[in-house]
Coordinates of C-alpha atoms and ligand atoms in Angstrom, one line a residue:
Chain A
M1 CA 88.5 140.5 111.0
I2 CA 88.0 140.0 107.3
R3 CA 87.5 142.7 104.7
I4 CA 87.1 141.9 101.1
R5 CA 86.9 144.7 98.5
D6 CA 86.0 144.3 94.9
L7 CA 87.5 140.8 94.7
I8 CA 87.9 139.2 91.3
H9 CA 89.5 135.9 90.7
D10 CA 90.2 134.5 87.3
F11 CA 91.5 130.9 86.8
L12 CA 93.7 130.5 83.8
L13 CA 92.7 127.6 81.5
R14 CA 95.5 125.8 79.7
D15 CA 95.5 123.5 76.7
D16 CA 97.6 120.3 76.5
E17 CA 100.8 122.2 75.8
G18 CA 100.3 124.4 78.8
N19 CA 99.5 127.5 76.9
V20 CA 96.8 129.8 78.4
N21 CA 93.8 129.6 76.2
G22 CA 91.1 131.2 78.3
T23 CA 90.0 132.2 81.8
V24 CA 87.2 131.3 84.1
R25 CA 85.9 134.0 86.4
A26 CA 85.3 132.2 89.7
I27 CA 84.8 135.3 91.8
D28 CA 83.2 138.3 90.2
D29 CA 83.4 141.5 92.2
V30 CA 82.7 140.4 95.7
S31 CA 82.9 142.8 98.7
L32 CA 82.1 141.6 102.2
D33 CA 83.0 142.2 105.8
V34 CA 83.2 139.8 108.7
A35 CA 83.4 141.2 112.2
P36 CA 85.4 139.4 115.0
G37 CA 83.3 136.7 116.8
Q38 CA 80.7 136.3 114.1
F39 CA 79.3 133.0 112.9
I40 CA 79.1 133.4 109.1
A41 CA 77.6 131.0 106.7
I42 CA 78.2 131.0 102.9
L43 CA 75.7 129.1 100.8
G44 CA 75.8 128.4 97.1
H45 CA 75.3 125.5 94.7
N46 CA 78.2 123.7 93.0
G47 CA 80.6 125.9 91.2
S48 CA 79.3 129.1 92.6
G49 CA 82.8 130.1 93.8
K50 CA 82.6 129.3 97.5
S51 CA 85.9 127.3 97.7
T52 CA 87.7 129.9 95.7
L53 CA 86.6 132.6 98.1
A54 CA 87.6 130.4 101.1
K55 CA 91.1 130.0 99.6
H56 CA 91.5 133.7 99.4
L57 CA 90.9 134.1 103.1
N58 CA 93.8 131.7 103.9
A59 CA 96.1 133.2 101.3
L60 CA 96.1 130.0 99.3
L61 CA 94.9 132.0 96.3
F62 CA 95.6 135.7 95.6
P63 CA 93.3 138.3 94.1
T64 CA 93.4 138.8 90.3
E65 CA 91.9 142.2 91.2
G66 CA 90.7 143.8 94.4
E67 CA 91.9 143.2 98.0
V68 CA 91.5 140.7 100.8
W69 CA 92.4 141.8 104.3
V70 CA 92.7 139.4 107.3
D71 CA 93.2 141.0 110.7
G72 CA 94.5 144.2 109.0
M73 CA 97.0 142.3 106.8
D74 CA 96.7 142.4 103.0
T75 CA 97.0 138.8 101.8
R76 CA 99.4 139.9 99.1
Q77 CA 102.0 141.0 101.6
E78 CA 104.4 138.1 101.3
D79 CA 106.0 138.6 104.8
K80 CA 102.6 138.2 106.4
L81 CA 101.7 135.0 104.5
W82 CA 102.3 132.6 107.4
E83 CA 100.7 134.8 110.0
I84 CA 97.6 135.0 107.9
R85 CA 97.5 131.3 107.4
R86 CA 97.9 130.8 111.2
R87 CA 95.2 133.2 112.1
A88 CA 92.7 132.0 109.5
G89 CA 92.7 128.3 109.8
M90 CA 91.0 126.1 107.2
V91 CA 89.2 122.8 107.3
F92 CA 88.5 121.1 104.0
Q93 CA 85.8 118.8 102.6
N94 CA 87.5 115.4 102.4
P95 CA 88.5 114.1 105.8
D96 CA 91.0 111.7 104.4
N97 CA 93.0 114.2 102.3
Q98 CA 93.9 116.6 105.0
I99 CA 95.2 114.5 107.9
I100 CA 99.0 114.2 107.6
G101 CA 100.0 112.5 110.9
Q102 CA 99.8 108.7 111.3
I103 CA 98.3 109.0 114.7
V104 CA 95.8 111.6 115.9
E105 CA 98.0 113.5 118.3
E106 CA 100.8 113.8 115.8
D107 CA 98.4 115.2 113.2
V108 CA 97.2 117.9 115.7
G109 CA 100.8 118.7 116.4
F110 CA 101.6 119.3 112.7
G111 CA 100.6 123.0 112.6
P112 CA 102.5 123.9 115.8
E113 CA 105.5 122.0 114.5
N114 CA 105.5 124.1 111.4
M115 CA 105.2 127.3 113.5
G116 CA 108.5 126.3 115.1
L117 CA 107.1 126.2 118.7
P118 CA 109.2 124.5 121.4
T119 CA 108.3 120.9 122.2
E120 CA 106.5 121.5 125.5
K121 CA 104.4 124.2 123.9
I122 CA 103.5 121.8 121.1
W123 CA 102.2 119.3 123.6
K124 CA 100.1 121.9 125.4
R125 CA 98.6 123.1 122.1
V126 CA 97.8 119.5 121.1
D127 CA 96.0 119.0 124.4
E128 CA 94.0 122.2 123.9
G129 CA 93.1 121.2 120.4
L130 CA 92.0 117.7 121.4
D131 CA 90.0 119.0 124.4
A132 CA 88.2 121.6 122.2
V133 CA 86.7 118.9 120.0
D134 CA 86.5 116.2 122.7
M135 CA 88.9 113.8 121.0
Q136 CA 91.3 113.2 124.0
K137 CA 90.3 109.6 124.3
H138 CA 91.2 108.9 120.6
R139 CA 94.6 110.7 120.7
L140 CA 96.7 107.6 120.1
K141 CA 94.5 106.0 117.4
S142 CA 95.4 105.9 113.7
P143 CA 93.2 108.3 111.7
N144 CA 92.2 105.4 109.5
R145 CA 90.3 103.9 112.4
L146 CA 88.1 107.0 113.0
S147 CA 84.6 107.8 111.6
G148 CA 84.3 110.6 109.2
G149 CA 82.9 113.0 111.8
Q150 CA 85.8 112.2 114.1
K151 CA 88.3 112.8 111.4
Q152 CA 86.9 116.2 110.7
R153 CA 87.1 116.9 114.4
V154 CA 90.7 116.0 114.3
S155 CA 91.2 118.4 111.5
I156 CA 89.5 121.1 113.5
A157 CA 91.7 120.3 116.5
G158 CA 94.8 120.7 114.2
V159 CA 93.6 124.2 113.3
I160 CA 92.8 125.1 116.9
A161 CA 96.3 124.1 118.0
M162 CA 97.6 127.0 115.9
H163 CA 95.5 129.5 118.0
P164 CA 93.5 130.9 115.0
H165 CA 91.3 133.9 115.2
C166 CA 89.0 132.6 112.6
I167 CA 88.2 129.1 111.2
I168 CA 87.0 128.6 107.6
L169 CA 85.2 125.3 107.1
D170 CA 84.8 124.5 103.4
E171 CA 81.9 122.0 103.2
P172 CA 83.2 120.0 106.2
T173 CA 80.1 117.9 106.3
A174 CA 79.6 117.1 102.6
M175 CA 81.1 113.6 102.9
L176 CA 79.6 112.7 106.3
D177 CA 76.6 110.8 107.5
P178 CA 73.9 112.7 109.5
S179 CA 75.4 111.9 112.9
G180 CA 78.9 113.0 111.7
R181 CA 77.4 116.2 110.4
R182 CA 75.8 116.9 113.7
E183 CA 79.1 116.2 115.5
V184 CA 81.1 118.7 113.3
L185 CA 78.5 121.4 113.5
A186 CA 78.2 121.1 117.2
A187 CA 82.0 121.4 117.5
A188 CA 82.0 124.6 115.3
H189 CA 79.2 126.1 117.3
R190 CA 80.9 125.4 120.6
L191 CA 84.2 127.0 119.4
H192 CA 82.2 130.0 118.4
D193 CA 80.2 130.3 121.7
E194 CA 82.9 129.3 124.2
E195 CA 86.1 130.5 122.6
G196 CA 84.8 133.4 120.7
I197 CA 86.4 132.2 117.5
T198 CA 85.1 133.7 114.2
I199 CA 83.6 130.9 112.1
I200 CA 83.0 130.9 108.4
L201 CA 81.0 127.9 107.5
I202 CA 80.6 127.0 103.8
T203 CA 78.0 124.6 102.9
H204 CA 75.1 123.8 100.5
Y205 CA 72.9 122.4 103.2
M206 CA 70.5 125.1 104.3
E207 CA 69.7 123.3 107.5
E208 CA 73.2 123.9 108.7
V209 CA 73.1 127.7 108.5
I210 CA 70.1 128.3 110.8
G211 CA 72.3 129.1 113.8
A212 CA 74.5 131.6 111.8
D213 CA 74.6 135.3 112.6
H214 CA 74.8 136.3 108.9
I215 CA 74.5 134.4 105.6
F216 CA 75.9 135.1 102.2
V217 CA 74.5 133.3 99.3
M218 CA 76.8 133.0 96.3
D219 CA 75.8 132.5 92.7
R220 CA 78.1 132.4 89.7
G221 CA 80.9 134.2 91.6
K222 CA 78.8 137.0 93.0
V223 CA 77.1 137.5 96.4
A224 CA 73.4 137.1 95.3
M225 CA 71.8 137.5 98.7
Q226 CA 72.8 138.3 102.2
G227 CA 71.1 138.8 105.6
T228 CA 70.2 137.0 108.8
P229 CA 68.9 133.4 108.5
R230 CA 65.3 134.7 108.9
E231 CA 65.7 137.3 106.2
I232 CA 67.2 134.7 103.8
F233 CA 64.8 131.9 104.5
A234 CA 61.9 134.2 103.8
Q235 CA 62.9 134.4 100.2
V236 CA 61.9 130.9 99.2
E237 CA 61.5 131.5 95.4
Q238 CA 64.8 133.3 95.0
L239 CA 66.6 130.5 96.9
Q240 CA 65.1 127.9 94.7
A241 CA 66.1 129.9 91.7
L242 CA 69.7 129.8 92.9
G243 CA 69.6 126.0 93.1
L244 CA 69.4 125.6 96.8
T245 CA 67.1 123.2 98.5
V246 CA 65.0 125.0 101.1
P247 CA 64.4 122.9 104.3
Q248 CA 61.0 121.1 104.3
V249 CA 59.7 122.9 107.3
T250 CA 60.4 126.3 105.8
L251 CA 58.9 125.2 102.6
L252 CA 55.7 124.0 104.3
G253 CA 55.5 127.2 106.3
H254 CA 55.9 129.2 103.1
M255 CA 53.1 127.2 101.4
L256 CA 50.7 127.5 104.3
R257 CA 51.4 131.2 104.4
E258 CA 50.5 131.5 100.7
Q259 CA 47.3 129.7 101.5
G260 CA 46.5 132.5 103.8
L261 CA 47.6 131.3 107.3
E262 CA 49.1 134.0 109.5
L263 CA 52.6 132.6 109.8
P264 CA 55.8 134.7 110.0
E265 CA 57.7 135.2 106.8
A266 CA 60.3 132.5 107.6
V267 CA 59.9 129.4 109.7
L268 CA 63.2 127.9 110.7
T269 CA 62.5 124.8 112.8
A270 CA 59.7 122.2 113.1
D271 CA 59.1 123.3 116.7
E272 CA 58.6 126.9 115.7
L273 CA 56.1 125.9 113.0
A274 CA 54.2 123.6 115.5
E275 CA 54.0 126.4 118.0
K276 CA 52.7 129.0 115.5
L277 CA 50.2 126.5 114.1
G278 CA 49.1 125.7 117.7
A279 CA 48.5 129.4 118.4
I280 CA 46.5 129.8 115.2
Y281 CA 44.4 126.8 116.1
E282 CA 43.7 128.1 119.7
H283 CA 42.8 131.4 118.2
S284 CA 40.3 130.1 115.8
H285 CA 38.4 128.1 118.4
Chain B
M1 CA 93.7 90.3 99.6
F2 CA 96.3 92.6 101.2
N3 CA 95.7 91.5 104.8
S4 CA 98.0 88.6 104.4
I5 CA 101.1 90.7 104.4
T6 CA 102.3 90.7 108.0
L7 CA 106.1 90.8 107.2
G8 CA 107.5 93.5 109.5
Q9 CA 104.2 95.3 110.3
Y10 CA 104.4 97.1 113.6
Y11 CA 103.4 94.9 116.5
Q12 CA 102.0 96.9 119.4
T13 CA 103.2 95.8 122.8
D14 CA 105.6 97.0 125.5
S15 CA 109.2 95.8 125.6
V16 CA 112.7 97.1 126.0
L17 CA 113.1 96.9 122.3
H18 CA 110.0 98.9 121.7
R19 CA 111.2 101.6 124.0
L20 CA 114.7 101.9 122.5
D21 CA 115.5 105.0 120.4
P22 CA 114.6 104.2 116.8
R23 CA 118.1 105.4 115.6
I24 CA 119.9 102.6 117.4
K25 CA 117.5 100.1 115.9
V26 CA 118.3 101.3 112.4
V27 CA 122.1 101.3 113.2
A28 CA 121.8 97.9 114.8
T29 CA 120.0 96.4 111.8
F30 CA 122.7 97.7 109.5
L31 CA 125.5 96.5 111.6
Y32 CA 123.8 93.1 112.0
L33 CA 123.8 92.8 108.2
V34 CA 127.5 93.6 108.2
S35 CA 128.2 91.1 111.0
L36 CA 126.5 88.3 109.0
F37 CA 129.1 88.8 106.2
V38 CA 132.0 89.3 108.6
A39 CA 131.4 86.1 110.6
N40 CA 131.3 83.7 107.7
S41 CA 131.8 80.6 109.8
V42 CA 129.5 78.2 111.6
A43 CA 130.8 79.6 114.9
G44 CA 130.0 83.1 113.7
Y45 CA 126.5 82.1 112.6
L46 CA 125.9 80.5 116.0
V47 CA 126.8 83.8 117.7
S48 CA 124.6 85.8 115.3
A49 CA 121.7 83.4 115.8
L50 CA 122.0 83.6 119.6
F51 CA 122.1 87.3 119.4
L52 CA 119.0 87.4 117.2
A53 CA 117.2 84.9 119.5
A54 CA 118.0 87.0 122.5
M55 CA 116.6 90.1 120.7
I56 CA 113.4 88.3 119.7
A57 CA 113.0 87.2 123.3
L58 CA 113.4 90.8 124.5
S59 CA 111.0 92.1 121.9
N60 CA 107.9 90.4 123.4
V61 CA 106.6 89.8 119.9
P62 CA 105.2 86.2 119.6
V63 CA 107.5 84.0 117.6
R64 CA 104.6 82.6 115.7
Y65 CA 103.8 86.1 114.5
I66 CA 107.3 86.7 113.3
L67 CA 107.5 83.4 111.5
R68 CA 104.2 83.9 109.8
G69 CA 105.7 86.9 108.1
M70 CA 108.6 84.7 106.9
K71 CA 106.2 82.6 104.8
T72 CA 105.8 85.5 102.4
I73 CA 109.4 85.2 101.4
A74 CA 110.0 81.5 101.8
L75 CA 109.8 80.9 98.1
L76 CA 112.4 83.5 97.4
L77 CA 114.7 81.9 100.0
V78 CA 114.3 78.4 98.5
I79 CA 115.1 79.7 94.9
T80 CA 118.2 81.5 96.1
M81 CA 119.4 78.3 97.8
L82 CA 118.7 76.1 94.8
F83 CA 120.7 78.5 92.6
N84 CA 123.6 78.4 94.9
L85 CA 123.4 74.6 95.2
F86 CA 123.4 73.9 91.5
L87 CA 125.4 76.7 90.0
T88 CA 128.5 76.5 92.2
P89 CA 131.2 74.5 90.5
G90 CA 133.1 71.9 92.6
D91 CA 133.0 68.2 93.8
V92 CA 129.8 66.7 92.5
L93 CA 127.6 65.3 95.2
F94 CA 124.6 64.2 93.1
Q95 CA 123.0 64.9 89.7
L96 CA 119.5 65.8 88.7
G97 CA 119.3 65.6 84.9
P98 CA 121.7 68.2 83.5
L99 CA 122.1 69.9 87.0
K100 CA 125.0 69.0 89.2
A101 CA 125.0 69.7 92.9
S102 CA 128.4 70.3 94.3
K103 CA 129.7 70.0 97.9
E104 CA 130.8 73.7 97.8
G105 CA 127.4 74.6 96.4
L106 CA 125.7 72.8 99.3
I107 CA 127.8 74.7 101.9
L108 CA 127.3 78.0 100.1
A109 CA 123.5 77.3 99.8
C110 CA 123.3 76.6 103.5
K111 CA 125.3 79.7 104.4
M112 CA 123.2 81.8 102.1
G113 CA 120.0 80.5 103.5
V114 CA 121.0 81.1 107.1
R115 CA 122.3 84.5 106.3
L116 CA 119.2 85.6 104.4
S117 CA 116.8 84.3 107.0
M118 CA 118.6 85.9 109.8
L119 CA 118.9 89.2 107.9
I120 CA 115.2 89.2 107.2
L121 CA 114.3 88.2 110.7
G122 CA 116.6 90.9 112.0
S123 CA 115.2 93.7 109.9
S124 CA 111.6 92.7 110.4
L125 CA 112.3 92.8 114.1
M126 CA 113.2 96.4 113.6
T127 CA 109.9 97.3 111.9
L128 CA 108.0 95.1 114.3
T129 CA 109.1 97.1 117.3
T130 CA 109.2 100.6 115.8
T131 CA 106.3 102.7 114.6
P132 CA 106.7 103.9 111.1
T133 CA 106.7 107.5 112.4
R134 CA 109.6 106.9 114.7
L135 CA 111.4 105.0 111.9
T136 CA 111.1 107.9 109.5
D137 CA 112.2 110.3 112.2
A138 CA 115.3 108.1 112.8
M139 CA 116.1 108.0 109.1
E140 CA 115.8 111.7 108.8
T141 CA 118.1 112.3 111.7
L142 CA 120.7 109.7 110.6
M143 CA 120.8 111.0 107.1
R144 CA 121.0 114.6 108.1
P145 CA 124.8 114.8 107.3
L146 CA 123.8 114.1 103.7
R147 CA 122.2 117.5 103.5
R148 CA 125.6 118.9 102.8
F149 CA 125.5 117.1 99.5
R150 CA 122.2 118.6 98.7
V151 CA 120.2 115.5 99.5
P152 CA 116.7 116.6 100.4
V153 CA 116.6 114.6 103.6
H154 CA 113.6 116.2 105.2
E155 CA 111.6 115.9 102.0
I156 CA 112.4 112.3 101.6
A157 CA 111.4 111.6 105.2
M158 CA 108.1 113.5 104.7
M159 CA 107.4 111.6 101.5
M160 CA 108.0 108.3 103.3
S161 CA 105.6 109.2 106.1
I162 CA 102.9 110.4 103.8
A163 CA 103.2 107.3 101.7
L164 CA 102.8 105.2 104.9
R165 CA 99.8 107.2 105.8
F166 CA 98.1 106.8 102.4
I167 CA 99.0 103.1 101.6
P168 CA 96.1 101.7 103.6
I169 CA 93.7 104.3 102.2
L170 CA 94.7 103.5 98.6
M171 CA 94.6 99.8 99.3
E172 CA 91.0 100.1 100.5
E173 CA 90.2 102.1 97.5
T174 CA 91.8 99.5 95.2
D175 CA 89.6 96.9 96.8
K176 CA 86.5 99.1 96.3
I177 CA 87.2 99.7 92.6
M178 CA 88.0 96.1 92.1
K179 CA 84.7 95.0 93.6
A180 CA 82.9 97.6 91.4
Q181 CA 84.7 96.2 88.3
I182 CA 83.9 92.6 89.3
A183 CA 80.3 93.6 89.6
R184 CA 80.4 94.8 86.1
G185 CA 81.9 91.6 84.8
A186 CA 85.7 92.2 85.1
D187 CA 87.6 89.0 85.7
F188 CA 90.8 89.4 87.8
E189 CA 91.2 85.6 88.2
D190 CA 91.4 84.6 84.5
R191 CA 94.0 81.9 83.8
N192 CA 95.1 83.9 80.7
I193 CA 97.8 86.3 81.9
M194 CA 97.3 88.8 79.1
K195 CA 93.6 89.0 79.9
R196 CA 94.4 89.4 83.5
I197 CA 96.8 92.3 82.8
R198 CA 94.2 93.9 80.5
S199 CA 91.6 93.7 83.2
M200 CA 94.0 95.7 85.5
V201 CA 93.9 98.8 83.3
P202 CA 90.4 99.9 84.3
L203 CA 91.6 99.4 87.9
L204 CA 94.8 101.4 87.6
V205 CA 93.4 104.4 85.8
P206 CA 90.8 105.5 88.4
L207 CA 93.3 104.6 91.1
F208 CA 95.9 107.0 89.7
I209 CA 93.4 109.8 89.1
S210 CA 92.3 109.5 92.7
A211 CA 95.9 109.3 94.0
F212 CA 96.7 112.5 92.2
R213 CA 93.6 114.3 93.5
R214 CA 94.5 113.2 97.0
A215 CA 98.1 114.5 96.6
N216 CA 96.8 117.8 95.4
D217 CA 94.4 118.1 98.3
L218 CA 97.0 117.1 100.8
A219 CA 99.5 119.6 99.5
L220 CA 97.0 122.4 99.9
A221 CA 96.0 121.2 103.4
M222 CA 99.7 121.2 104.4
E223 CA 100.2 124.7 103.1
A224 CA 97.1 125.9 104.9
R225 CA 98.7 124.6 108.1
C226 CA 101.8 126.7 107.5
Y227 CA 104.0 123.9 106.2
R228 CA 107.1 125.3 104.4
G229 CA 109.6 122.5 104.4
G230 CA 112.0 121.4 107.1
D231 CA 113.7 124.8 107.9
G232 CA 112.5 126.3 111.2
R233 CA 110.3 123.4 111.9
T234 CA 110.3 121.9 115.4
K235 CA 109.4 118.4 116.6
M236 CA 106.6 117.3 118.8
K237 CA 108.5 114.2 119.6
P238 CA 112.2 114.9 119.2
L239 CA 114.6 111.9 119.5
K240 CA 116.6 111.8 122.6
Y241 CA 119.1 109.2 123.7
E242 CA 118.6 107.9 127.2
G243 CA 120.6 105.5 129.5
R244 CA 119.2 102.4 128.0
D245 CA 120.2 103.5 124.5
H246 CA 123.8 103.9 125.5
A247 CA 123.7 100.5 127.1
A248 CA 122.2 99.1 123.9
Y249 CA 125.0 100.7 121.9
A250 CA 127.6 99.0 124.2
V251 CA 125.9 95.6 123.7
L252 CA 125.8 96.1 120.0
F253 CA 129.5 97.0 119.6
G254 CA 130.4 94.1 121.9
Y255 CA 128.6 91.7 119.6
L256 CA 130.2 93.2 116.5
A257 CA 133.7 92.9 118.1
L258 CA 133.0 89.3 118.9
C259 CA 132.1 88.6 115.2
I260 CA 135.2 90.3 114.0
A261 CA 137.3 88.4 116.5
L262 CA 135.8 85.1 115.3
R263 CA 136.7 85.9 111.7
F264 CA 140.4 86.2 112.7
V265 CA 140.4 82.9 114.5
K266 CA 138.3 81.2 111.9
G267 CA 141.2 78.8 110.8
M268 CA 141.9 77.8 114.3
L269 CA 138.4 76.8 115.3
P270 CA 138.0 73.1 116.0
G271 CA 135.9 70.8 113.8
F272 CA 132.9 72.0 111.9
L273 CA 132.9 75.4 113.7
G274 CA 135.5 76.8 111.3
I275 CA 133.6 75.9 108.1
Ligands
ATP1 N1 91.9 125.2 89.6 C1 90.9 125.6 88.8 N2 91.2 125.8 87.5 C2 90.2 126.3 86.7 N3 88.9 126.5 87.1 C3 88.6 126.3 88.4 C4 89.6 125.8 89.3 N4 89.0 125.7 90.5 C5 87.8 126.1 90.4 N5 87.5 126.4 89.1 C6 86.2 126.9 88.6 O1 85.8 128.0 89.4 C7 84.4 128.0 89.6 C8 84.2 128.1 91.1 O2 84.7 126.9 91.7 P1 84.6 126.6 93.3 O3 85.4 125.4 93.5 O4 85.0 127.8 94.0 O5 83.1 126.4 93.5 P2 82.3 125.9 94.8 O6 81.2 126.8 95.1 O7 83.3 125.6 95.9 O8 81.7 124.5 94.3 P3 81.5 123.1 95.1 O9 80.2 123.2 95.8 O10 81.5 122.1 94.0 O11 82.6 122.9 96.0 C9 83.9 126.7 89.0 O12 83.3 127.1 87.7 C10 85.1 125.9 88.7 O13 85.0 125.1 87.6
MG2 MG1 83.9 123.8 97.0

């Protein structure tokens, strides 16, 4: 699905006259693969290069060095640009700044309109998109009347309507309240489980990545760690060194383990911890 | 503070006027403006007023709602009329200090007042019964011939609809920033105009910065969804004329013909009708 090889991205810094007076290396020699149908999470603190990486997957940015392949297409092939953007859809952080239409259904239709589909097809795609995120009943509303979570679901519907193979969500929950966050995550998981769409979820909330197949942790433009959630969550000290807040259950499990309790290396949920502690308690009595 | 502006804001209901193709409503509003200048007699204005009243009745928009919007521009109307009344030379009717009101001025002022109010009512009726989206669609289609002269018609329409989408967001933001500044002691109500203007600066700067950031984000989001200008783009809701639209065009041209006819017989009209 996605293949990144030795990717380097430098941003040019300009002074007031517009002359280049330096560069910032936002991505520093990253290689990674994503197989079709995977649920991938990318973690990293502010400025670690997550958004820059995401924009490479959608051909919004191009490699300074190295290569990015999406579905066998090199993002630097100009004639494939629109096909790449269609196949790798993107949802951004700020729900207000990515909705173009003045009513929900028109926004969902924006992508299919750009693709030049005939009118009846556009309506079908809009229906599909709205159904996929359970927003049919809001289709005639103004986006301004929706909650943050609903707005992000509209954005996801707009991407779905373009029939993507992969959806990249760049901190889609950063500006939402807890219930909005749950809504958006649930929508992403459902698309992955039911439609088999590859999901790449970028976030800095560790709680959100528990359900992922594979996690990449970025730091200063490099992939600092990678593995399954369990493998990653077991390395509490390293995560903290990278500026990530480890979920409290995991932290508690880690501390109890250090105190000598026989717990697994990583505890992901409160239920799991309760169950393991229960077993230890039974055992000792 | 912005909620008071109701002039011409879309009023959601169902009516023949709401269902008409937006293009005919744009054309009709323009021709109505023309007709107000063509008529130029009491008889003509009566016909125009009747036509407008019929349209308002057809629109299902409460008259009270329409008139409330008029309040916003009442002052402008009065000033225009006063200018006409006092600045037109002719037979003096009465005098207020150095200002002389003339008979010709009175007639002109009345005509101007009637014309302007009907024009404003007519055009707000268009926006009251048409969603902004359909209105921009109509503008885009009607202006399409201008593309030959390299007018970026699609881009203008896109800009209009994006502006319409972001105005409420930016207004809300202005409100928020204003409250934050008031909490820090800013005074937007000061009697002193200079002070008031100065207090606007810390309001405008963050507003502009945020507007540019939004524009940047939006451009990126549009590109990510394969937006590449108007070429090769299709429409989810294309405009299509139907039976009622043809009928509406017939009514419109009938009305216009009547106005033109009235102009030619103006001198022959009995009594005050010909003024
Ligand atoms: N347009 C740009 N011009 C110059 N430097 C940039 C630009 N965009 C990003 N950078 C720099 O590149 C680095 C990586 O930024 P990026 O936005 O990818 O980080 P991020 O991990 O997405 O952070 P966040 O969590 O804040 O979204 C940062 O040091 C940032 O300052
Ligand atoms: Mg980012």
